PDB file of C-alpha atoms in Angstrom:
ATOM      1  CA  MET D   1      99.450 122.973  99.221  1.00 57.00           C
ATOM      2  CA  LEU D   2      95.939 121.554  99.041  1.00 69.00           C
ATOM      3  CA  THR D   3      92.822 123.423  99.807  1.00 75.00           C
ATOM      4  CA  ARG D   4      90.467 122.278 102.568  1.00 78.00           C
ATOM      5  CA  LYS D   5      88.005 120.790 100.130  1.00 83.00           C
ATOM      6  CA  GLN D   6      90.777 118.936  98.291  1.00 82.00           C
ATOM      7  CA  LEU D   7      92.063 117.503 101.558  1.00 84.00           C
ATOM      8  CA  GLU D   8      88.536 116.465 102.504  1.00 86.00           C
ATOM      9  CA  LEU D   9      87.976 114.702  99.212  1.00 88.00           C
ATOM     10  CA  LEU D  10      91.315 112.934  99.298  1.00 87.00           C
ATOM     11  CA  ASP D  11      90.764 111.741 102.844  1.00 87.00           C
ATOM     12  CA  PHE D  12      87.190 110.504 101.920  1.00 89.00           C
ATOM     13  CA  ILE D  13      88.449 108.575  98.883  1.00 87.00           C
ATOM     14  CA  GLN D  14      91.320 106.932 100.881  1.00 84.00           C
ATOM     15  CA  LYS D  15      88.955 105.934 103.792  1.00 85.00           C
ATOM     16  CA  ARG D  16      86.357 104.502 101.390  1.00 84.00           C
ATOM     17  CA  MET D  17      89.007 102.508  99.572  1.00 80.00           C
ATOM     18  CA  ALA D  18      90.293 101.196 102.887  1.00 78.00           C
ATOM     19  CA  ARG D  19      86.747 100.187 103.877  1.00 81.00           C
ATOM     20  CA  ASP D  20      85.361  98.851 100.578  1.00 78.00           C
ATOM     21  CA  GLY D  21      88.324  98.149  98.391  1.00 75.00           C
ATOM     22  CA  VAL D  22      86.921 100.433  95.594  1.00 78.00           C
ATOM     23  CA  PRO D  23      86.607 104.230  95.308  1.00 81.00           C
ATOM     24  CA  PRO D  24      83.385 106.054  96.065  1.00 83.00           C
ATOM     25  CA  SER D  25      81.082 107.224  93.297  1.00 83.00           C
ATOM     26  CA  PHE D  26      80.958 110.869  92.226  1.00 83.00           C
ATOM     27  CA  ASP D  27      77.491 111.135  93.813  1.00 85.00           C
ATOM     28  CA  GLU D  28      78.838 109.778  97.110  1.00 87.00           C
ATOM     29  CA  MET D  29      81.783 112.274  96.927  1.00 89.00           C
ATOM     30  CA  LYS D  30      79.359 115.141  96.216  1.00 88.00           C
ATOM     31  CA  ASP D  31      77.174 114.249  99.221  1.00 89.00           C
ATOM     32  CA  ALA D  32      80.163 113.701 101.547  1.00 89.00           C
ATOM     33  CA  LEU D  33      81.571 117.146 100.716  1.00 88.00           C
ATOM     34  CA  ASP D  34      78.057 118.789 100.726  1.00 87.00           C
ATOM     35  CA  LEU D  35      78.461 120.057  97.186  1.00 85.00           C
ATOM     36  CA  ARG D  36      75.520 120.987  94.925  1.00 81.00           C
ATOM     37  CA  SER D  37      76.790 119.348  91.727  1.00 80.00           C
ATOM     38  CA  LYS D  38      79.209 116.752  90.472  1.00 80.00           C
ATOM     39  CA  SER D  39      81.076 119.419  88.432  1.00 81.00           C
ATOM     40  CA  GLY D  40      82.684 120.571  91.685  1.00 82.00           C
ATOM     41  CA  ILE D  41      83.945 117.005  92.345  1.00 84.00           C
ATOM     42  CA  HIS D  42      85.344 116.868  88.790  1.00 83.00           C
ATOM     43  CA  ARG D  43      87.324 120.031  89.436  1.00 82.00           C
ATOM     44  CA  LEU D  44      88.670 118.688  92.812  1.00 86.00           C
ATOM     45  CA  ILE D  45      89.571 115.347  91.244  1.00 84.00           C
ATOM     46  CA  THR D  46      91.466 117.189  88.431  1.00 82.00           C
ATOM     47  CA  ALA D  47      93.294 119.266  90.913  1.00 81.00           C
ATOM     48  CA  LEU D  48      94.367 116.293  92.986  1.00 84.00           C
ATOM     49  CA  GLU D  49      95.487 114.508  89.836  1.00 82.00           C
ATOM     50  CA  GLU D  50      97.511 117.484  88.677  1.00 79.00           C
ATOM     51  CA  ARG D  51      99.270 117.690  92.043  1.00 79.00           C
ATOM     52  CA  GLY D  52     100.126 113.897  91.897  1.00 82.00           C
ATOM     53  CA  PHE D  53      97.955 112.721  94.796  1.00 82.00           C
ATOM     54  CA  ILE D  54      95.726 110.511  92.687  1.00 84.00           C
ATOM     55  CA  ARG D  55      95.729 108.896  89.269  1.00 81.00           C
ATOM     56  CA  ARG D  56      92.681 108.204  87.110  1.00 76.00           C
ATOM     57  CA  LEU D  57      92.924 104.966  85.209  1.00 68.00           C
ATOM     58  CA  ALA D  58      91.868 105.061  81.537  1.00 59.00           C
ATOM     59  CA  HIS D  59      88.954 103.201  80.017  1.00 53.00           C
ATOM     60  CA  ARG D  60      87.375 102.253  83.331  1.00 55.00           C
ATOM     61  CA  ALA D  61      84.438 103.822  85.039  1.00 54.00           C
ATOM     62  CA  ARG D  62      85.227 105.504  88.344  1.00 58.00           C
ATOM     63  CA  ALA D  63      88.731 104.019  88.553  1.00 71.00           C
ATOM     64  CA  ILE D  64      90.857 106.098  90.871  1.00 80.00           C
ATOM     65  CA  GLU D  65      94.220 105.216  92.491  1.00 78.00           C
ATOM     66  CA  VAL D  66      95.493 107.122  95.554  1.00 80.00           C
ATOM     67  CA  VAL D  67      99.221 107.575  94.776  1.00 80.00           C
ATOM     68  CA  LYS D  68     100.263 109.486  97.909  1.00 79.00           C
ATOM     69  CA  LEU D  69      98.927 111.431 100.914  1.00 76.00           C
ATOM     70  CA  PRO D  70     100.067 114.880 102.134  1.00 72.00           C
ATOM     71  CA  GLU D  71     102.222 114.761 105.308  1.00 60.00           C
ATOM     72  CA  ALA D  72      99.194 115.846 107.352  1.00 53.00           C
ATOM     73  CA  MET D  73      97.273 112.789 106.344  1.00 57.00           C
ATOM     74  CA  GLU D  74     100.051 110.213 106.222  1.00 51.00           C
ATOM     75  CA  ARG D  75      99.073 106.945 107.858  1.00 48.00           C
ATOM     76  CA  PRO D  76     101.628 104.359 109.028  1.00 45.00           C
ATOM     77  CA  GLY D  77     102.128 101.698 106.385  1.00 45.00           C
ATOM     78  CA  PHE D  78     100.138 103.458 103.649  1.00 43.00           C
ATOM     79  CA  ARG D  79     100.384 101.931 100.199  1.00 42.00           C
ATOM     80  CA  PRO D  80      98.151 102.718  97.172  1.00 41.00           C
ATOM     81  CA  GLN D  81      95.115 100.476  96.855  1.00 40.00           C
ATOM     82  CA  VAL D  82      95.833  98.344  99.925  1.00 33.00           C
ATOM     83  CA  ILE D  83      93.181  97.707 102.575  1.00 31.00           C
ATOM     84  CA  ALA D  84      94.330  99.179 105.905  1.00 31.00           C
ATOM     85  CA  GLY D  85      94.645  96.891 108.933  1.00 32.00           C
ATOM     86  CA  ASP D  86      96.989  94.529 110.659  1.00 36.00           C
ATOM     87  CA  ARG D  87      97.862  91.276 108.908  1.00 36.00           C
ATOM     88  CA  PRO D  88      95.488  88.657 110.341  1.00 39.00           C
ATOM     89  CA  ALA D  89      96.126  85.006 111.053  1.00 44.00           C
ATOM     90  CA  ALA D  90      95.556  82.670 108.107  1.00 43.00           C
ATOM     91  CA  PRO D  91      91.800  82.282 107.693  1.00 46.00           C
ATOM     92  CA  ARG D  92      90.032  78.978 107.179  1.00 47.00           C
ATOM     93  CA  GLY D  93      90.527  77.673 103.670  1.00 46.00           C
ATOM     94  CA  ALA D  94      93.592  79.871 102.985  1.00 47.00           C
ATOM     95  CA  LEU D  95      96.828  78.204 102.028  1.00 45.00           C
ATOM     96  CA  PRO D  96     100.195  79.851 102.729  1.00 45.00           C
ATOM     97  CA  VAL D  97     102.415  80.645  99.728  1.00 40.00           C
ATOM     98  CA  GLU D  98     106.118  81.409  99.463  1.00 40.00           C
ATOM     99  CA  SER D  99     105.642  85.152  99.637  1.00 38.00           C
ATOM    100  CA  VAL D 100     105.653  86.363 103.196  1.00 38.00           C
ATOM    101  CA  HIS D 101     102.810  88.840 102.619  1.00 54.00           C
ATOM    102  CA  ALA D 102     100.575  86.665 100.497  1.00 63.00           C
ATOM    103  CA  MET D 103      98.312  83.714 100.928  1.00 70.00           C
ATOM    104  CA  GLU D 104      96.072  81.742  98.644  1.00 77.00           C
ATOM    105  CA  LEU D 105      92.293  81.959  98.783  1.00 78.00           C
ATOM    106  CA  PRO D 106      89.856  79.565  97.152  1.00 71.00           C
ATOM    107  CA  VAL D 107      88.021  81.009  94.147  1.00 79.00           C
ATOM    108  CA  MET D 108      84.460  79.757  94.558  1.00 72.00           C
ATOM    109  CA  GLY D 109      83.578  80.211  90.846  1.00 70.00           C
ATOM    110  CA  ARG D 110      81.716  83.180  89.444  1.00 73.00           C
ATOM    111  CA  ILE D 111      79.431  85.793  91.038  1.00 76.00           C
ATOM    112  CA  ALA D 112      76.925  87.773  89.009  1.00 69.00           C
ATOM    113  CA  ALA D 113      77.319  91.494  88.893  1.00 68.00           C
ATOM    114  CA  GLY D 114      74.285  91.690  86.699  1.00 60.00           C
ATOM    115  CA  VAL D 115      71.389  89.204  86.512  1.00 55.00           C
ATOM    116  CA  PRO D 116      71.814  86.798  89.516  1.00 52.00           C
ATOM    117  CA  ILE D 117      73.165  83.326  88.697  1.00 51.00           C
ATOM    118  CA  GLU D 118      73.016  80.067  90.672  1.00 51.00           C
ATOM    119  CA  ALA D 119      74.626  80.090  94.108  1.00 54.00           C
ATOM    120  CA  ILE D 120      78.316  79.163  94.120  1.00 61.00           C
ATOM    121  CA  SER D 121      79.617  76.426  96.468  1.00 57.00           C
ATOM    122  CA  GLU D 122      82.568  74.704  94.749  1.00 61.00           C
ATOM    123  CA  VAL D 123      86.189  75.747  94.577  1.00 66.00           C
ATOM    124  CA  SER D 124      87.355  76.232  90.929  1.00 66.00           C
ATOM    125  CA  HIS D 125      90.959  77.266  91.655  1.00 73.00           C
ATOM    126  CA  HIS D 126      93.080  79.384  94.098  1.00 76.00           C
ATOM    127  CA  VAL D 127      94.392  82.894  93.850  1.00 76.00           C
ATOM    128  CA  ALA D 128      97.273  84.584  95.708  1.00 75.00           C
ATOM    129  CA  VAL D 129      96.061  87.600  97.751  1.00 74.00           C
ATOM    130  CA  PRO D 130      98.174  90.111  99.740  1.00 71.00           C
ATOM    131  CA  GLY D 131      97.731  89.419 103.433  1.00 70.00           C
ATOM    132  CA  SER D 132      97.089  93.045 104.118  1.00 68.00           C
ATOM    133  CA  MET D 133      93.937  92.856 101.943  1.00 69.00           C
ATOM    134  CA  LEU D 134      92.202  90.459 104.280  1.00 71.00           C
ATOM    135  CA  SER D 135      89.990  92.422 106.636  1.00 59.00           C
ATOM    136  CA  GLY D 136      89.782  91.165 110.198  1.00 61.00           C
ATOM    137  CA  ARG D 137      89.728  87.654 111.385  1.00 64.00           C
ATOM    138  CA  GLY D 138      87.596  84.881 109.972  1.00 70.00           C
ATOM    139  CA  ALA D 139      87.259  83.122 106.672  1.00 82.00           C
ATOM    140  CA  HIS D 140      87.786  84.820 103.302  1.00 85.00           C
ATOM    141  CA  TYR D 141      87.164  83.616  99.797  1.00 84.00           C
ATOM    142  CA  ALA D 142      87.312  85.006  96.244  1.00 85.00           C
ATOM    143  CA  LEU D 143      84.871  85.132  93.371  1.00 87.00           C
ATOM    144  CA  GLU D 144      85.293  85.989  89.728  1.00 87.00           C
ATOM    145  CA  VAL D 145      82.925  88.765  88.593  1.00 88.00           C
ATOM    146  CA  LYS D 146      80.599  88.161  85.725  1.00 86.00           C
ATOM    147  CA  GLY D 147      78.636  91.110  84.321  1.00 86.00           C
ATOM    148  CA  ASP D 148      78.842  94.935  84.478  1.00 88.00           C
ATOM    149  CA  SER D 149      76.150  95.978  86.954  1.00 88.00           C
ATOM    150  CA  MET D 150      78.815  97.187  89.446  1.00 90.00           C
ATOM    151  CA  ILE D 151      80.986  99.006  86.954  1.00 89.00           C
ATOM    152  CA  GLU D 152      80.418 102.405  88.552  1.00 88.00           C
ATOM    153  CA  ALA D 153      81.740 100.989  91.790  1.00 89.00           C
ATOM    154  CA  GLY D 154      84.946 100.205  89.923  1.00 88.00           C
ATOM    155  CA  ILE D 155      84.108  96.485  89.643  1.00 89.00           C
ATOM    156  CA  ASN D 156      84.512  95.149  86.114  1.00 88.00           C
ATOM    157  CA  ASP D 157      83.620  91.882  84.362  1.00 87.00           C
ATOM    158  CA  GLY D 158      86.429  89.420  84.948  1.00 86.00           C
ATOM    159  CA  ASP D 159      87.751  91.048  88.111  1.00 88.00           C
ATOM    160  CA  ILE D 160      88.415  88.857  91.206  1.00 87.00           C
ATOM    161  CA  VAL D 161      86.654  90.114  94.318  1.00 88.00           C
ATOM    162  CA  VAL D 162      87.913  89.211  97.829  1.00 87.00           C
ATOM    163  CA  ILE D 163      85.072  88.519 100.214  1.00 88.00           C
ATOM    164  CA  ARG D 164      85.122  88.274 104.052  1.00 87.00           C
ATOM    165  CA  GLU D 165      82.610  85.679 105.078  1.00 87.00           C
ATOM    166  CA  GLN D 166      79.945  87.198 107.335  1.00 88.00           C
ATOM    167  CA  SER D 167      76.165  87.069 107.677  1.00 89.00           C
ATOM    168  CA  THR D 168      75.554  90.778 108.509  1.00 91.00           C
ATOM    169  CA  ALA D 169      75.982  93.986 106.618  1.00 93.00           C
ATOM    170  CA  GLU D 170      75.725  97.731 107.119  1.00 93.00           C
ATOM    171  CA  ASN D 171      73.846 100.031 104.702  1.00 94.00           C
ATOM    172  CA  GLY D 172      76.105 100.830 101.736  1.00 92.00           C
ATOM    173  CA  ASP D 173      78.246  97.694 102.056  1.00 94.00           C
ATOM    174  CA  ILE D 174      78.877  95.759  98.822  1.00 93.00           C
ATOM    175  CA  VAL D 175      77.938  92.150  99.606  1.00 94.00           C
ATOM    176  CA  VAL D 176      77.446  88.703  98.274  1.00 92.00           C
ATOM    177  CA  ALA D 177      73.690  88.228  98.693  1.00 91.00           C
ATOM    178  CA  LEU D 178      71.989  84.835  98.358  1.00 88.00           C
ATOM    179  CA  VAL D 179      68.404  85.285  97.045  1.00 87.00           C
ATOM    180  CA  GLU D 180      65.833  82.706  98.043  1.00 81.00           C
ATOM    181  CA  GLY D 181      68.624  80.180  98.627  1.00 77.00           C
ATOM    182  CA  LEU D 182      69.165  79.792  94.872  1.00 74.00           C
ATOM    183  CA  GLU D 183      70.800  82.879  93.375  1.00 80.00           C
ATOM    184  CA  ALA D 184      73.939  84.694  94.370  1.00 84.00           C
ATOM    185  CA  THR D 185      74.665  88.255  93.337  1.00 89.00           C
ATOM    186  CA  LEU D 186      77.177  91.013  94.141  1.00 92.00           C
ATOM    187  CA  LYS D 187      75.315  94.272  95.008  1.00 94.00           C
ATOM    188  CA  ARG D 188      75.254  97.238  97.378  1.00 94.00           C
ATOM    189  CA  PHE D 189      73.124  96.413 100.456  1.00 96.00           C
ATOM    190  CA  ARG D 190      70.548  98.641 102.034  1.00 95.00           C
ATOM    191  CA  ARG D 191      67.870  97.793 104.627  1.00 94.00           C
ATOM    192  CA  GLN D 192      64.625  99.657 104.275  1.00 90.00           C
ATOM    193  CA  GLY D 193      62.028  98.656 106.976  1.00 88.00           C
ATOM    194  CA  GLY D 194      61.446  95.016 106.562  1.00 90.00           C
ATOM    195  CA  MET D 195      62.779  95.079 102.923  1.00 96.00           C
ATOM    196  CA  ILE D 196      66.266  94.713 101.453  1.00 96.00           C
ATOM    197  CA  ARG D 197      67.436  96.796  98.592  1.00 95.00           C
ATOM    198  CA  LEU D 198      70.060  95.204  96.351  1.00 95.00           C
ATOM    199  CA  GLU D 199      71.422  98.140  94.357  1.00 95.00           C
ATOM    200  CA  ALA D 200      73.403  98.014  91.144  1.00 92.00           C
ATOM    201  CA  ALA D 201      76.095 100.518  90.302  1.00 90.00           C
ATOM    202  CA  ASN D 202      75.016 100.861  86.700  1.00 90.00           C
ATOM    203  CA  PRO D 203      71.930 102.783  85.633  1.00 88.00           C
ATOM    204  CA  ALA D 204      71.095 100.072  83.105  1.00 88.00           C
ATOM    205  CA  TYR D 205      70.084  97.743  86.020  1.00 89.00           C
ATOM    206  CA  GLU D 206      67.179  98.133  88.321  1.00 90.00           C
ATOM    207  CA  THR D 207      67.390  97.967  92.090  1.00 93.00           C
ATOM    208  CA  ARG D 208      65.866  94.778  93.443  1.00 92.00           C
ATOM    209  CA  ILE D 209      63.669  95.235  96.543  1.00 95.00           C
ATOM    210  CA  LEU D 210      62.990  91.989  98.388  1.00 94.00           C
ATOM    211  CA  PRO D 211      61.526  90.904 101.728  1.00 94.00           C
ATOM    212  CA  GLU D 212      64.278  90.490 104.334  1.00 94.00           C
ATOM    213  CA  ALA D 213      63.498  86.771 104.749  1.00 92.00           C
ATOM    214  CA  MET D 214      64.374  86.141 101.075  1.00 92.00           C
ATOM    215  CA  VAL D 215      67.920  87.604 101.248  1.00 93.00           C
ATOM    216  CA  ARG D 216      70.877  86.124 103.133  1.00 91.00           C
ATOM    217  CA  VAL D 217      74.228  87.928 103.260  1.00 93.00           C
ATOM    218  CA  GLN D 218      77.108  85.584 102.660  1.00 88.00           C
ATOM    219  CA  GLY D 219      80.028  88.003 102.824  1.00 89.00           C
ATOM    220  CA  ARG D 220      81.264  91.621 102.413  1.00 91.00           C
ATOM    221  CA  LEU D 221      83.652  92.931  99.759  1.00 90.00           C
ATOM    222  CA  VAL D 222      87.109  93.723 101.262  1.00 87.00           C
ATOM    223  CA  GLY D 223      89.267  93.834  98.102  1.00 85.00           C
ATOM    224  CA  LEU D 224      89.594  93.493  94.384  1.00 85.00           C
ATOM    225  CA  ILE D 225      92.206  91.945  92.045  1.00 83.00           C
ATOM    226  CA  ARG D 226      92.445  92.853  88.408  1.00 77.00           C
ATOM    227  CA  SER D 227      94.572  91.288  85.672  1.00 70.00           C
ATOM    228  CA  TYR D 228      95.833  93.270  82.710  1.00 59.00           C
TER     229      TYR D 228
END
């Protein structure tokens, strides 16, 4: 049996993975559970791992997989690391593949999770993506991550991120941001007055604070694919 705090943490991790495609940070877990220090989160994570509800993946920052949920939290159709939601109609640019539950998305080159690089606009290849990972209706595309500025969000160099094309974002969303029409970068988005904060998930990188007119959201992260 899990304690109330253990249940709260497991539920928070699962909901954030369903929303963002990646686990929350330890700081976000601490704030969500109203704990004073991250040591309490470490103890809760260890307890959940020992009871078989989660699995920590070695050699990766903040990599957590939800293995199962207790009966009280079971959601219909739950599977580890799959974005919740009904399977949408094929989005623009997606090509059906033989697998019933998969479709191909265009990989629009590389996106910088570090120093911004030139904006991406050409398809380099296609990648098969589970249909359940596609969040809502509308166009989706994929990008290969270059750099390590989002490593504490569980996003590593060489990962493929799945992006839902949209021009708006909520505070805390991980987005593809186009800066001054020239540079594209993958960062956490926050609006602060008339300014936009593009936050890295690696203390080695500074947050960029730019006038709202200089930043255009091109999509929101909805999933991640990693090759081993």
